[in-house]
């Protein structure tokens, strides 16, 4: 019984620790692109997605909402096997009998497909464009959006970070 509890505690600790190594902390950003047109920024986003080999898995030009898949990762299948043995001795002195039982438990955790994606919204705000982005997948995506911001700066746009 104690072995089962110990195994469950260790399993929970491993899941908790792996969540930090596999999953990002989440990403959320909002920027203002000064003196820009929404359509021009949308074209730049689509070019950025295509040039970098990303996938535009959802696109609605009317509402300015996009889902960009930056990549994916598959975890390895984990197989564990543990054997438990229990022995009991019955009788007294010279007339003792020992009975034993051995049980083997096999566990398989299948591989998981984890996705790195961004949900992006682009809206016109007077002479400026507001772009908001947040993680929409399992893996950290912040660096991908930071590179897009750099490409806007390199194209001559002035960027104001709102969040």
PDB file of C-alpha atoms in Angstrom:
ATOM      1  CA  UNK A   1       0.000   0.000   0.000  1.00  0.00           C
ATOM      2  CA  UNK A   2       2.790   2.417   0.921  1.00  0.00           C
ATOM      3  CA  UNK A   3       4.565   1.580  -2.341  1.00  0.00           C
ATOM      4  CA  UNK A   4       1.443   2.543  -4.302  1.00  0.00           C
ATOM      5  CA  UNK A   5       1.171   5.868  -2.470  1.00  0.00           C
ATOM      6  CA  UNK A   6       4.880   6.568  -2.937  1.00  0.00           C
ATOM      7  CA  UNK A   7       4.586   5.767  -6.651  1.00  0.00           C
ATOM      8  CA  UNK A   8       1.565   8.078  -7.004  1.00  0.00           C
ATOM      9  CA  UNK A   9       3.382  10.932  -5.217  1.00  0.00           C
ATOM     10  CA  UNK A  10       6.467  10.528  -7.416  1.00  0.00           C
ATOM     11  CA  UNK A  11       4.270  10.437 -10.530  1.00  0.00           C
ATOM     12  CA  UNK A  12       2.517  13.682  -9.487  1.00  0.00           C
ATOM     13  CA  UNK A  13       5.850  15.387  -8.821  1.00  0.00           C
ATOM     14  CA  UNK A  14       7.151  14.338 -12.248  1.00  0.00           C
ATOM     15  CA  UNK A  15       4.044  15.695 -13.974  1.00  0.00           C
ATOM     16  CA  UNK A  16       4.345  18.969 -12.053  1.00  0.00           C
ATOM     17  CA  UNK A  17       8.027  19.369 -12.977  1.00  0.00           C
ATOM     18  CA  UNK A  18       7.482  18.414 -16.611  1.00  0.00           C
ATOM     19  CA  UNK A  19       4.786  21.058 -16.909  1.00  0.00           C
ATOM     20  CA  UNK A  20       7.453  23.702 -16.256  1.00  0.00           C
ATOM     21  CA  UNK A  21       9.837  22.296 -18.851  1.00  0.00           C
ATOM     22  CA  UNK A  22       7.268  21.623 -21.570  1.00  0.00           C
ATOM     23  CA  UNK A  23       4.739  24.375 -21.208  1.00  0.00           C
ATOM     24  CA  UNK A  24       5.340  28.097 -21.482  1.00  0.00           C
ATOM     25  CA  UNK A  25       4.171  30.498 -18.875  1.00  0.00           C
ATOM     26  CA  UNK A  26       1.741  31.975 -21.351  1.00  0.00           C
ATOM     27  CA  UNK A  27       2.311  35.058 -23.435  1.00  0.00           C
ATOM     28  CA  UNK A  28       0.251  38.190 -23.728  1.00  0.00           C
ATOM     29  CA  UNK A  29       1.227  41.447 -25.404  1.00  0.00           C
ATOM     30  CA  UNK A  30      -0.438  44.529 -26.812  1.00  0.00           C
ATOM     31  CA  UNK A  31       1.272  47.108 -28.994  1.00  0.00           C
ATOM     32  CA  UNK A  32       0.300  50.262 -30.850  1.00  0.00           C
ATOM     33  CA  UNK A  33       1.765  50.701 -34.323  1.00  0.00           C
ATOM     34  CA  UNK A  34       1.739  54.453 -34.938  1.00  0.00           C
ATOM     35  CA  UNK A  35       0.568  55.958 -38.236  1.00  0.00           C
ATOM     36  CA  UNK A  36      -0.256  52.607 -39.823  1.00  0.00           C
ATOM     37  CA  UNK A  37      -3.096  51.016 -41.742  1.00  0.00           C
ATOM     38  CA  UNK A  38      -4.643  47.733 -40.647  1.00  0.00           C
ATOM     39  CA  UNK A  39      -4.454  46.236 -44.143  1.00  0.00           C
ATOM     40  CA  UNK A  40      -0.705  46.949 -44.382  1.00  0.00           C
ATOM     41  CA  UNK A  41      -0.051  45.292 -41.012  1.00  0.00           C
ATOM     42  CA  UNK A  42      -2.154  42.257 -42.005  1.00  0.00           C
ATOM     43  CA  UNK A  43      -0.084  41.872 -45.183  1.00  0.00           C
ATOM     44  CA  UNK A  44       3.110  42.061 -43.107  1.00  0.00           C
ATOM     45  CA  UNK A  45       1.757  39.442 -40.680  1.00  0.00           C
ATOM     46  CA  UNK A  46       0.879  37.056 -43.505  1.00  0.00           C
ATOM     47  CA  UNK A  47       4.298  37.577 -45.119  1.00  0.00           C
ATOM     48  CA  UNK A  48       5.995  37.006 -41.761  1.00  0.00           C
ATOM     49  CA  UNK A  49       4.049  33.758 -41.285  1.00  0.00           C
ATOM     50  CA  UNK A  50       4.912  32.496 -44.771  1.00  0.00           C
ATOM     51  CA  UNK A  51       8.586  33.488 -44.760  1.00  0.00           C
ATOM     52  CA  UNK A  52       9.228  31.789 -41.411  1.00  0.00           C
ATOM     53  CA  UNK A  53       7.422  28.570 -42.324  1.00  0.00           C
ATOM     54  CA  UNK A  54       4.629  29.095 -39.822  1.00  0.00           C
ATOM     55  CA  UNK A  55       0.983  28.209 -40.499  1.00  0.00           C
ATOM     56  CA  UNK A  56      -1.970  30.567 -40.504  1.00  0.00           C
ATOM     57  CA  UNK A  57      -4.551  28.110 -39.156  1.00  0.00           C
ATOM     58  CA  UNK A  58      -7.339  30.707 -38.835  1.00  0.00           C
ATOM     59  CA  UNK A  59      -7.791  33.983 -40.638  1.00  0.00           C
ATOM     60  CA  UNK A  60     -10.655  36.499 -40.589  1.00  0.00           C
ATOM     61  CA  UNK A  61      -9.636  39.717 -42.335  1.00  0.00           C
ATOM     62  CA  UNK A  62     -12.967  41.355 -41.525  1.00  0.00           C
ATOM     63  CA  UNK A  63     -12.592  41.058 -37.741  1.00  0.00           C
ATOM     64  CA  UNK A  64      -8.781  41.110 -37.765  1.00  0.00           C
ATOM     65  CA  UNK A  65      -8.433  37.825 -35.869  1.00  0.00           C
ATOM     66  CA  UNK A  66      -5.706  35.312 -36.762  1.00  0.00           C
ATOM     67  CA  UNK A  67      -4.239  32.115 -35.316  1.00  0.00           C
ATOM     68  CA  UNK A  68      -0.600  31.513 -36.144  1.00  0.00           C
ATOM     69  CA  UNK A  69       0.915  28.086 -35.447  1.00  0.00           C
ATOM     70  CA  UNK A  70       4.632  28.542 -34.839  1.00  0.00           C
ATOM     71  CA  UNK A  71       5.436  24.866 -34.403  1.00  0.00           C
ATOM     72  CA  UNK A  72       4.704  21.718 -32.494  1.00  0.00           C
ATOM     73  CA  UNK A  73       6.475  19.167 -30.377  1.00  0.00           C
ATOM     74  CA  UNK A  74       5.674  15.553 -29.621  1.00  0.00           C
ATOM     75  CA  UNK A  75       6.566  14.160 -26.225  1.00  0.00           C
ATOM     76  CA  UNK A  76       8.038  10.682 -25.947  1.00  0.00           C
ATOM     77  CA  UNK A  77       6.001   7.696 -24.905  1.00  0.00           C
ATOM     78  CA  UNK A  78       6.838   6.712 -21.345  1.00  0.00           C
ATOM     79  CA  UNK A  79       6.636   3.091 -20.256  1.00  0.00           C
ATOM     80  CA  UNK A  80       7.142   2.022 -16.665  1.00  0.00           C
ATOM     81  CA  UNK A  81       7.092  -1.386 -15.041  1.00  0.00           C
ATOM     82  CA  UNK A  82       7.202  -2.133 -11.341  1.00  0.00           C
ATOM     83  CA  UNK A  83       7.045  -5.446  -9.514  1.00  0.00           C
ATOM     84  CA  UNK A  84       5.565  -5.812  -6.044  1.00  0.00           C
ATOM     85  CA  UNK A  85       6.094  -8.871  -3.841  1.00  0.00           C
ATOM     86  CA  UNK A  86       4.358  -9.879  -0.611  1.00  0.00           C
ATOM     87  CA  UNK A  87       5.223 -12.872   1.567  1.00  0.00           C
ATOM     88  CA  UNK A  88       3.434 -14.248   4.615  1.00  0.00           C
ATOM     89  CA  UNK A  89       4.651 -17.003   6.918  1.00  0.00           C
ATOM     90  CA  UNK A  90       2.154 -19.223   8.751  1.00  0.00           C
ATOM     91  CA  UNK A  91       2.647 -21.834  11.443  1.00  0.00           C
ATOM     92  CA  UNK A  92       4.824 -22.357  14.465  1.00  0.00           C
ATOM     93  CA  UNK A  93       8.387 -23.510  14.985  1.00  0.00           C
ATOM     94  CA  UNK A  94       9.207 -26.418  12.638  1.00  0.00           C
ATOM     95  CA  UNK A  95       5.825 -26.384  10.904  1.00  0.00           C
ATOM     96  CA  UNK A  96       6.000 -23.077   9.010  1.00  0.00           C
ATOM     97  CA  UNK A  97       4.657 -22.354   5.548  1.00  0.00           C
ATOM     98  CA  UNK A  98       5.530 -19.276   3.505  1.00  0.00           C
ATOM     99  CA  UNK A  99       3.140 -18.046   0.837  1.00  0.00           C
ATOM    100  CA  UNK A 100       4.190 -15.359  -1.606  1.00  0.00           C
ATOM    101  CA  UNK A 101       2.625 -13.354  -4.353  1.00  0.00           C
ATOM    102  CA  UNK A 102       4.341 -11.251  -6.981  1.00  0.00           C
ATOM    103  CA  UNK A 103       2.485  -8.677  -9.090  1.00  0.00           C
ATOM    104  CA  UNK A 104       3.897  -6.672 -11.980  1.00  0.00           C
ATOM    105  CA  UNK A 105       2.253  -3.402 -13.013  1.00  0.00           C
ATOM    106  CA  UNK A 106       2.982  -2.005 -16.483  1.00  0.00           C
ATOM    107  CA  UNK A 107       2.006   1.583 -17.289  1.00  0.00           C
ATOM    108  CA  UNK A 108       2.201   3.364 -20.636  1.00  0.00           C
ATOM    109  CA  UNK A 109       1.728   7.105 -21.093  1.00  0.00           C
ATOM    110  CA  UNK A 110       1.166   7.817 -24.784  1.00  0.00           C
ATOM    111  CA  UNK A 111       3.031  10.612 -26.570  1.00  0.00           C
ATOM    112  CA  UNK A 112       1.388  14.041 -26.599  1.00  0.00           C
ATOM    113  CA  UNK A 113       1.278  16.549 -29.452  1.00  0.00           C
ATOM    114  CA  UNK A 114       1.980  20.033 -28.039  1.00  0.00           C
ATOM    115  CA  UNK A 115       1.386  23.126 -30.183  1.00  0.00           C
ATOM    116  CA  UNK A 116       2.944  26.588 -30.101  1.00  0.00           C
ATOM    117  CA  UNK A 117       0.361  29.058 -31.398  1.00  0.00           C
ATOM    118  CA  UNK A 118      -0.558  32.728 -31.128  1.00  0.00           C
ATOM    119  CA  UNK A 119      -4.011  34.288 -31.245  1.00  0.00           C
ATOM    120  CA  UNK A 120      -3.575  37.724 -32.819  1.00  0.00           C
ATOM    121  CA  UNK A 121      -6.093  40.541 -33.172  1.00  0.00           C
ATOM    122  CA  UNK A 122      -5.381  43.565 -35.361  1.00  0.00           C
ATOM    123  CA  UNK A 123      -7.692  46.618 -35.198  1.00  0.00           C
ATOM    124  CA  UNK A 124      -7.550  50.146 -36.577  1.00  0.00           C
ATOM    125  CA  UNK A 125      -7.559  52.813 -33.835  1.00  0.00           C
ATOM    126  CA  UNK A 126      -7.703  56.195 -35.541  1.00  0.00           C
ATOM    127  CA  UNK A 127      -4.376  56.753 -37.311  1.00  0.00           C
ATOM    128  CA  UNK A 128      -2.796  53.817 -35.437  1.00  0.00           C
ATOM    129  CA  UNK A 129      -3.161  50.047 -35.365  1.00  0.00           C
ATOM    130  CA  UNK A 130      -3.506  48.052 -32.148  1.00  0.00           C
ATOM    131  CA  UNK A 131      -2.139  44.501 -32.194  1.00  0.00           C
ATOM    132  CA  UNK A 132      -2.833  42.136 -29.327  1.00  0.00           C
ATOM    133  CA  UNK A 133      -1.343  38.665 -29.114  1.00  0.00           C
ATOM    134  CA  UNK A 134      -1.631  35.838 -26.651  1.00  0.00           C
ATOM    135  CA  UNK A 135      -0.586  32.216 -26.456  1.00  0.00           C
ATOM    136  CA  UNK A 136      -3.168  29.904 -27.964  1.00  0.00           C
ATOM    137  CA  UNK A 137      -1.334  26.623 -27.561  1.00  0.00           C
ATOM    138  CA  UNK A 138       0.641  24.471 -25.172  1.00  0.00           C
ATOM    139  CA  UNK A 139       4.163  25.810 -25.714  1.00  0.00           C
ATOM    140  CA  UNK A 140       5.708  29.250 -25.174  1.00  0.00           C
ATOM    141  CA  UNK A 141       5.354  31.547 -28.183  1.00  0.00           C
ATOM    142  CA  UNK A 142       6.619  34.898 -26.957  1.00  0.00           C
ATOM    143  CA  UNK A 143       9.822  34.946 -28.987  1.00  0.00           C
ATOM    144  CA  UNK A 144       7.908  34.423 -32.252  1.00  0.00           C
ATOM    145  CA  UNK A 145       5.819  37.547 -31.676  1.00  0.00           C
ATOM    146  CA  UNK A 146       8.863  39.538 -30.576  1.00  0.00           C
ATOM    147  CA  UNK A 147      10.475  38.758 -33.936  1.00  0.00           C
ATOM    148  CA  UNK A 148       7.329  40.039 -35.701  1.00  0.00           C
ATOM    149  CA  UNK A 149       7.550  43.262 -33.665  1.00  0.00           C
ATOM    150  CA  UNK A 150      11.202  43.589 -34.726  1.00  0.00           C
ATOM    151  CA  UNK A 151      10.166  43.207 -38.367  1.00  0.00           C
ATOM    152  CA  UNK A 152       7.649  46.047 -37.933  1.00  0.00           C
ATOM    153  CA  UNK A 153      10.372  48.248 -36.415  1.00  0.00           C
ATOM    154  CA  UNK A 154      12.763  47.357 -39.242  1.00  0.00           C
ATOM    155  CA  UNK A 155      10.093  48.454 -41.730  1.00  0.00           C
ATOM    156  CA  UNK A 156      10.087  51.919 -40.160  1.00  0.00           C
ATOM    157  CA  UNK A 157       7.025  51.683 -37.931  1.00  0.00           C
ATOM    158  CA  UNK A 158       7.052  53.275 -34.484  1.00  0.00           C
ATOM    159  CA  UNK A 159       5.936  50.838 -31.810  1.00  0.00           C
ATOM    160  CA  UNK A 160       4.450  51.654 -28.420  1.00  0.00           C
ATOM    161  CA  UNK A 161       4.148  48.789 -25.943  1.00  0.00           C
ATOM    162  CA  UNK A 162       0.803  48.923 -24.165  1.00  0.00           C
ATOM    163  CA  UNK A 163       1.192  45.652 -22.254  1.00  0.00           C
TER     164      UNK A 163
END
